[in-house]
Short mmCIF file of C-alpha atoms in Angstrom, two decimals:
data_model
loop_
_atom_site.label_atom_id
_atom_site.label_comp_id
_atom_site.label_asym_id
_atom_site.label_seq_id
_atom_site.Cartn_x
_atom_site.Cartn_y
_atom_site.Cartn_z
CA PHE A 28 12.24 -19.13 2.78
CA GLN A 29 8.37 -18.86 3.64
CA ASN A 30 6.56 -19.73 6.90
CA VAL A 31 9.60 -21.90 8.08
CA GLY A 32 10.25 -19.83 11.14
CA CYS A 33 13.84 -18.45 9.85
CA SER A 34 15.27 -17.10 13.18
CA PRO A 35 18.39 -14.26 13.44
CA PHE A 36 20.73 -17.67 13.02
CA ALA A 37 18.46 -19.14 10.09
CA CYS A 38 19.07 -15.88 8.29
CA ALA A 39 23.01 -15.60 8.71
CA ALA A 40 23.06 -19.21 7.47
CA ILE A 41 21.04 -18.45 4.27
CA ALA A 42 23.68 -15.51 3.85
CA GLU A 43 26.53 -17.81 4.51
CA LEU A 44 25.25 -20.60 2.52
CA LEU A 45 24.62 -18.45 -0.51
CA CYS A 46 28.15 -17.60 -1.22
CA ASN A 47 27.82 -16.63 -4.40
CA PRO A 48 24.58 -14.65 -5.39
CA GLY A 49 25.55 -12.50 -8.18
CA GLU A 50 22.93 -14.00 -10.39
CA LEU A 51 20.24 -14.07 -7.58
CA ARG A 52 17.38 -12.05 -9.11
CA LYS A 53 14.35 -13.21 -6.26
CA LEU A 54 14.28 -13.76 -2.84
CA HIS A 55 11.33 -14.44 -0.51
CA LEU A 56 10.87 -14.83 3.40
CA PHE A 57 7.56 -14.35 4.75
CA ASN A 58 6.04 -15.16 7.81
CA ASN A 59 9.12 -16.17 9.89
CA MET A 60 11.10 -14.59 13.11
CA SER A 61 14.07 -13.21 11.68
CA ASP A 62 13.71 -9.71 13.78
CA ASP A 63 16.59 -7.11 13.13
CA ALA A 64 19.15 -9.34 13.75
CA GLY A 65 17.99 -11.68 10.94
CA ALA A 66 16.89 -8.37 8.53
CA GLN A 67 20.77 -7.41 8.96
CA ALA A 68 22.08 -11.04 7.58
CA ILE A 69 19.88 -10.81 5.08
CA ALA A 70 21.23 -7.44 3.98
CA ALA A 71 24.70 -8.68 4.21
CA LEU A 72 23.55 -11.18 1.28
CA LEU A 73 21.49 -8.66 -0.66
CA ALA A 74 24.70 -6.21 -0.67
CA ARG A 75 26.65 -9.20 -2.93
CA ALA A 76 23.16 -9.69 -5.29
CA PRO A 77 23.46 -6.91 -7.56
CA LYS A 78 20.65 -7.81 -9.88
CA ILE A 79 17.87 -8.71 -7.33
CA ALA A 80 14.85 -7.36 -8.91
CA ASP A 81 12.29 -9.28 -6.67
CA PHE A 82 12.66 -9.16 -2.73
CA LYS A 83 9.88 -10.16 -0.26
CA LYS A 84 10.39 -9.86 3.43
CA LEU A 85 7.22 -9.68 5.13
CA SER A 86 5.61 -10.74 8.83
CA SER A 87 8.80 -11.00 9.77
CA ARG A 88 9.46 -8.79 12.81
CA VAL A 89 11.34 -6.80 11.37
CA LYS A 90 11.84 -2.89 13.59
CA GLU A 91 13.66 0.25 13.07
CA ALA A 92 17.26 -0.97 12.60
CA GLY A 93 16.45 -3.68 10.31
CA GLY A 94 14.41 -1.70 8.15
CA GLN A 95 16.89 0.97 7.81
CA VAL A 96 19.78 -1.36 6.72
CA LEU A 97 17.43 -3.02 4.01
CA ALA A 98 16.76 0.03 2.79
CA GLN A 99 20.26 1.46 2.64
CA VAL A 100 21.35 -1.74 0.78
CA LEU A 101 18.65 -2.19 -1.43
CA ALA A 102 18.89 1.52 -2.83
CA GLY A 103 19.97 1.13 -6.18
CA LYS A 104 19.28 -2.29 -7.11
CA PRO A 105 17.17 -2.81 -10.23
CA LEU A 106 14.20 -3.58 -8.01
CA GLU A 107 10.77 -3.97 -9.64
CA ARG A 108 8.95 -5.86 -6.81
CA LEU A 109 9.54 -4.45 -2.89
CA ASN A 110 7.06 -6.49 -0.20
CA LEU A 111 8.04 -5.27 3.19
CA SER A 112 4.98 -5.80 4.64
CA ASP A 113 3.67 -6.48 8.01
CA ASN A 114 7.02 -5.37 10.26
CA PRO A 115 6.71 -2.65 12.34
CA MET A 116 9.95 -0.55 11.16
CA GLY A 117 8.02 2.82 12.13
CA ALA A 118 8.01 6.38 10.72
CA THR A 119 11.41 6.93 11.23
CA CYS A 120 12.40 4.43 8.32
CA GLY A 121 10.85 7.06 6.10
CA PRO A 122 13.80 9.09 4.95
CA ALA A 123 15.51 5.45 4.29
CA PHE A 124 12.60 4.67 1.71
CA ASN A 125 12.70 7.55 0.25
CA ALA A 126 16.58 7.66 -0.57
CA LEU A 127 15.65 3.77 -1.79
CA LEU A 128 12.49 4.40 -3.78
CA ALA A 129 14.50 7.46 -5.26
CA ALA A 130 17.55 5.06 -6.35
CA CYS A 131 15.19 2.32 -7.64
CA ALA A 132 12.96 4.55 -9.50
CA PRO A 133 13.89 3.93 -13.22
CA THR A 134 12.92 -0.10 -12.67
CA LEU A 135 10.31 -0.39 -9.49
CA LYS A 136 6.82 -1.32 -10.70
CA HIS A 137 5.23 -3.12 -7.28
CA LEU A 138 5.58 -1.44 -4.24
CA ASN A 139 3.94 -3.27 -0.45
CA LEU A 140 4.81 -1.17 2.29
CA SER A 141 1.41 -2.01 4.50
CA GLU A 142 1.36 -2.29 8.17
CA VAL A 143 4.92 -0.98 8.74
CA CYS A 144 3.58 1.73 11.04
CA LEU A 145 4.44 4.42 8.59
CA GLU A 146 2.01 6.94 10.06
CA ASP A 147 1.76 10.84 8.30
CA GLU A 148 5.41 11.43 9.43
CA GLY A 149 6.70 8.69 7.95
CA LEU A 150 4.90 8.59 4.73
CA LEU A 151 5.62 12.63 3.97
CA ALA A 152 9.06 11.46 4.41
CA LEU A 153 9.27 8.95 1.35
CA LEU A 154 7.03 10.56 -1.12
CA PRO A 155 9.67 12.55 -2.75
CA GLY A 156 11.35 9.19 -3.83
CA LEU A 157 7.79 7.66 -4.38
CA ALA A 158 6.96 10.18 -6.58
CA ARG A 159 10.17 9.31 -9.06
CA CYS A 160 8.79 5.95 -9.29
CA THR A 161 6.62 6.79 -12.33
CA GLY A 162 6.48 3.35 -14.01
CA LEU A 163 4.39 2.19 -10.84
CA GLU A 164 1.65 -0.53 -11.15
CA SER A 165 0.89 -1.18 -8.01
CA LEU A 166 1.03 0.75 -4.37
CA GLU A 167 -0.01 -0.62 -1.08
CA LEU A 168 -0.11 1.25 2.00
CA GLY A 169 -2.98 -0.56 3.89
CA ALA A 170 -3.03 -0.48 7.86
CA ASN A 171 -0.52 2.49 8.07
CA GLU A 172 -2.48 5.20 10.20
CA ILE A 173 -2.28 7.37 7.49
CA MET A 174 -4.53 10.70 8.36
CA ARG A 175 -5.99 13.29 6.05
CA THR A 176 -2.96 15.15 5.99
CA GLY A 177 -1.06 11.85 4.66
CA MET A 178 -3.84 11.17 2.43
CA ARG A 179 -4.17 14.57 0.66
CA ALA A 180 -0.18 14.56 0.16
CA LEU A 181 -0.20 10.87 -1.26
CA ALA A 182 -2.99 12.02 -3.52
CA GLY A 183 -0.92 14.88 -4.83
CA CYS A 184 1.69 12.70 -6.07
CA LEU A 185 -0.44 9.57 -7.34
CA LYS A 186 -0.75 11.52 -10.98
CA ALA A 187 3.00 10.49 -11.25
CA PHE A 188 1.67 6.86 -11.72
CA PRO A 189 0.04 6.72 -15.21
CA ARG A 190 0.27 2.76 -14.96
CA LEU A 191 -1.15 2.51 -11.16
CA LYS A 192 -3.22 -1.02 -11.47
CA VAL A 193 -3.31 -1.25 -7.95
CA LEU A 194 -4.13 1.12 -5.05
CA ASN A 195 -4.46 -0.49 -1.91
CA VAL A 196 -4.82 2.03 1.14
CA LYS A 197 -7.18 0.23 3.78
CA GLU A 198 -7.68 0.34 7.14
CA ASN A 199 -6.26 3.55 7.33
CA GLU A 200 -7.99 6.77 9.03
CA PHE A 201 -8.04 9.42 6.55
CA GLY A 202 -11.80 10.26 6.61
CA ASP A 203 -13.74 12.01 4.29
CA LYS A 204 -11.29 14.87 3.66
CA GLY A 205 -8.59 12.66 2.62
CA ALA A 206 -11.26 10.81 1.08
CA LEU A 207 -12.15 13.63 -1.64
CA ALA A 208 -8.71 14.54 -1.91
CA LEU A 209 -8.01 10.91 -3.09
CA ALA A 210 -11.37 10.96 -5.54
CA GLU A 211 -9.84 13.79 -7.28
CA ALA A 212 -6.74 12.21 -7.70
CA LEU A 213 -8.48 8.99 -9.07
CA VAL A 214 -9.86 10.65 -12.15
CA GLY A 215 -6.54 10.54 -14.29
CA LEU A 216 -5.85 6.74 -13.19
CA ASP A 217 -7.33 5.21 -16.19
CA GLN A 218 -5.48 1.99 -15.91
CA LEU A 219 -6.94 1.28 -12.43
CA GLU A 220 -7.89 -2.50 -11.89
CA THR A 221 -8.15 -2.42 -7.80
CA LEU A 222 -9.16 -0.05 -5.44
CA ASP A 223 -9.37 -0.98 -1.73
CA LEU A 224 -10.61 1.77 0.78
CA TYR A 225 -11.76 -0.86 3.07
CA GLN A 226 -12.10 0.77 7.12
CA ASN A 227 -11.10 4.03 6.65
CA GLU A 228 -13.76 6.57 8.60
CA VAL A 229 -14.94 7.52 4.90
CA LYS A 230 -18.23 9.28 5.01
CA ASN A 231 -21.22 10.03 2.75
CA ALA A 232 -19.54 12.68 0.50
CA GLY A 233 -16.64 10.88 0.45
CA ALA A 234 -18.07 8.00 -0.79
CA LEU A 235 -20.01 9.24 -3.51
CA ALA A 236 -16.82 11.31 -4.59
CA LEU A 237 -15.13 8.26 -4.70
CA VAL A 238 -17.63 5.91 -6.92
CA LYS A 239 -17.94 9.01 -9.27
CA ALA A 240 -14.08 9.15 -9.59
CA LEU A 241 -14.07 5.82 -11.15
CA ALA A 242 -16.21 6.72 -14.46
CA ASP A 243 -13.81 5.96 -17.61
CA LYS A 244 -12.24 3.27 -16.18
CA PRO A 245 -12.90 -0.07 -18.27
CA HIS A 246 -10.31 -2.16 -16.36
CA LEU A 247 -11.81 -2.44 -12.96
CA LYS A 248 -12.08 -5.65 -11.14
CA PHE A 249 -12.59 -4.77 -7.52
CA VAL A 250 -13.87 -1.90 -5.66
CA ASP A 251 -13.74 -2.04 -1.67
CA LEU A 252 -15.72 0.75 0.20
CA ASN A 253 -16.83 -1.43 3.19
CA ALA A 254 -16.68 -0.67 6.93
CA ASN A 255 -16.88 2.89 6.04
CA TYR A 256 -19.40 5.40 7.90
CA ILE A 257 -21.76 5.80 5.05
CA ALA A 258 -25.28 5.88 5.68
CA ASP A 259 -27.78 3.40 3.77
CA ALA A 260 -29.29 5.59 1.61
CA VAL A 261 -25.98 6.51 0.14
CA VAL A 262 -24.56 3.20 0.11
CA GLU A 263 -27.58 2.41 -2.19
CA GLU A 264 -26.69 5.11 -4.45
CA VAL A 265 -23.35 4.09 -4.71
CA GLN A 266 -24.77 0.80 -5.74
CA PHE A 267 -26.69 2.49 -8.18
CA TYR A 268 -24.50 4.60 -9.78
CA ALA A 269 -21.61 1.53 -9.79
CA GLN A 270 -24.25 -0.66 -11.33
CA GLU A 271 -26.22 1.89 -14.14
CA THR A 272 -23.47 4.39 -14.60
CA LEU A 273 -20.11 2.76 -14.51
CA HIS A 274 -21.30 -0.91 -15.62
CA LEU A 275 -19.44 -2.31 -13.20
CA GLY A 276 -19.70 -6.36 -13.12
CA GLU A 277 -20.90 -8.42 -10.61
CA GLY A 278 -18.70 -8.98 -7.90
CA VAL A 279 -16.52 -5.52 -8.32
CA LEU A 280 -18.39 -3.72 -5.98
CA GLN A 281 -17.49 -5.34 -2.57
CA GLU A 282 -20.56 -5.82 -0.01
CA PHE A 283 -21.40 -3.28 2.73
CA ASP A 284 -21.76 -5.81 5.05
CA ASP A 285 -19.59 -4.17 7.90
CA ASN A 286 -20.52 -0.73 7.33
CA MET A 287 -21.08 1.21 10.05
CA GLU A 288 -23.86 3.56 9.08
CA ASP A 289 -24.61 5.11 12.70
CA MET A 290 -21.52 6.86 12.50
CA ALA A 291 -22.33 8.71 9.26
CA ASP A 292 -23.43 12.17 11.33
CA GLU A 293 -20.49 11.97 13.59
CA GLU A 294 -18.47 14.89 12.94
CA GLU A 295 -14.69 14.36 12.19
CA ASP A 296 -12.02 16.19 14.12
CA SER A 297 -11.58 19.47 13.30
CA ASP A 298 -8.79 19.95 10.71
CA ASP A 299 -5.36 20.60 12.16
CA ASP A 300 -3.49 20.94 8.75
#
């Protein structure tokens, strides 16, 4: 049910019409207007779907109450893929996500919680559960207002994901200090294919550390450091290293056409960790 305008009433109808979802393994809802009431109706359906392995409900205006009930009902399901992105669920859903991730850890491979308004508070709350998902292959946490504290904590648990292929943390605000912590964690991710760091206030030291952390990663297909605060001379150094040392193919390292070079000399806010 994607891009069909599912209202709360439509979600309730879906839950009613799928009266025997015992074999249901995949349910996708995208770009609808279900809000919390619709999420609660879908949660009632999921409660009767013990084999659900692939659930997507994104861009559906789900807020805190809907996020809480979805997390609660999905806990313990044999989930392999979970996508709840672009719903303003908020940082207070962090503990519910933590319990969900811990319960689904044995099977979960793909997680997308981008644009759910986690902030550092929500991210820190869910990290213990996330760290147990040792089979994770893709992790997307873009546009969550993650600051340096959150990124440092996230970097600390990335070593738990030796199979990680996709890491998307674009459009956050962790800056150079967060980038340096992330660079240390990237060294051990040998299977990495995609690294999206678009628009994170990363500056010269962070950019250089990140690209150097990509050595010995033969599977890289996409690296984006665009829209950060990197001096032009350092951009050239990053590009040279990517080509001459990493031997990245054409089109792997994305262009720096949105880079804000004039911000490269701005000092970061004082560290209040």
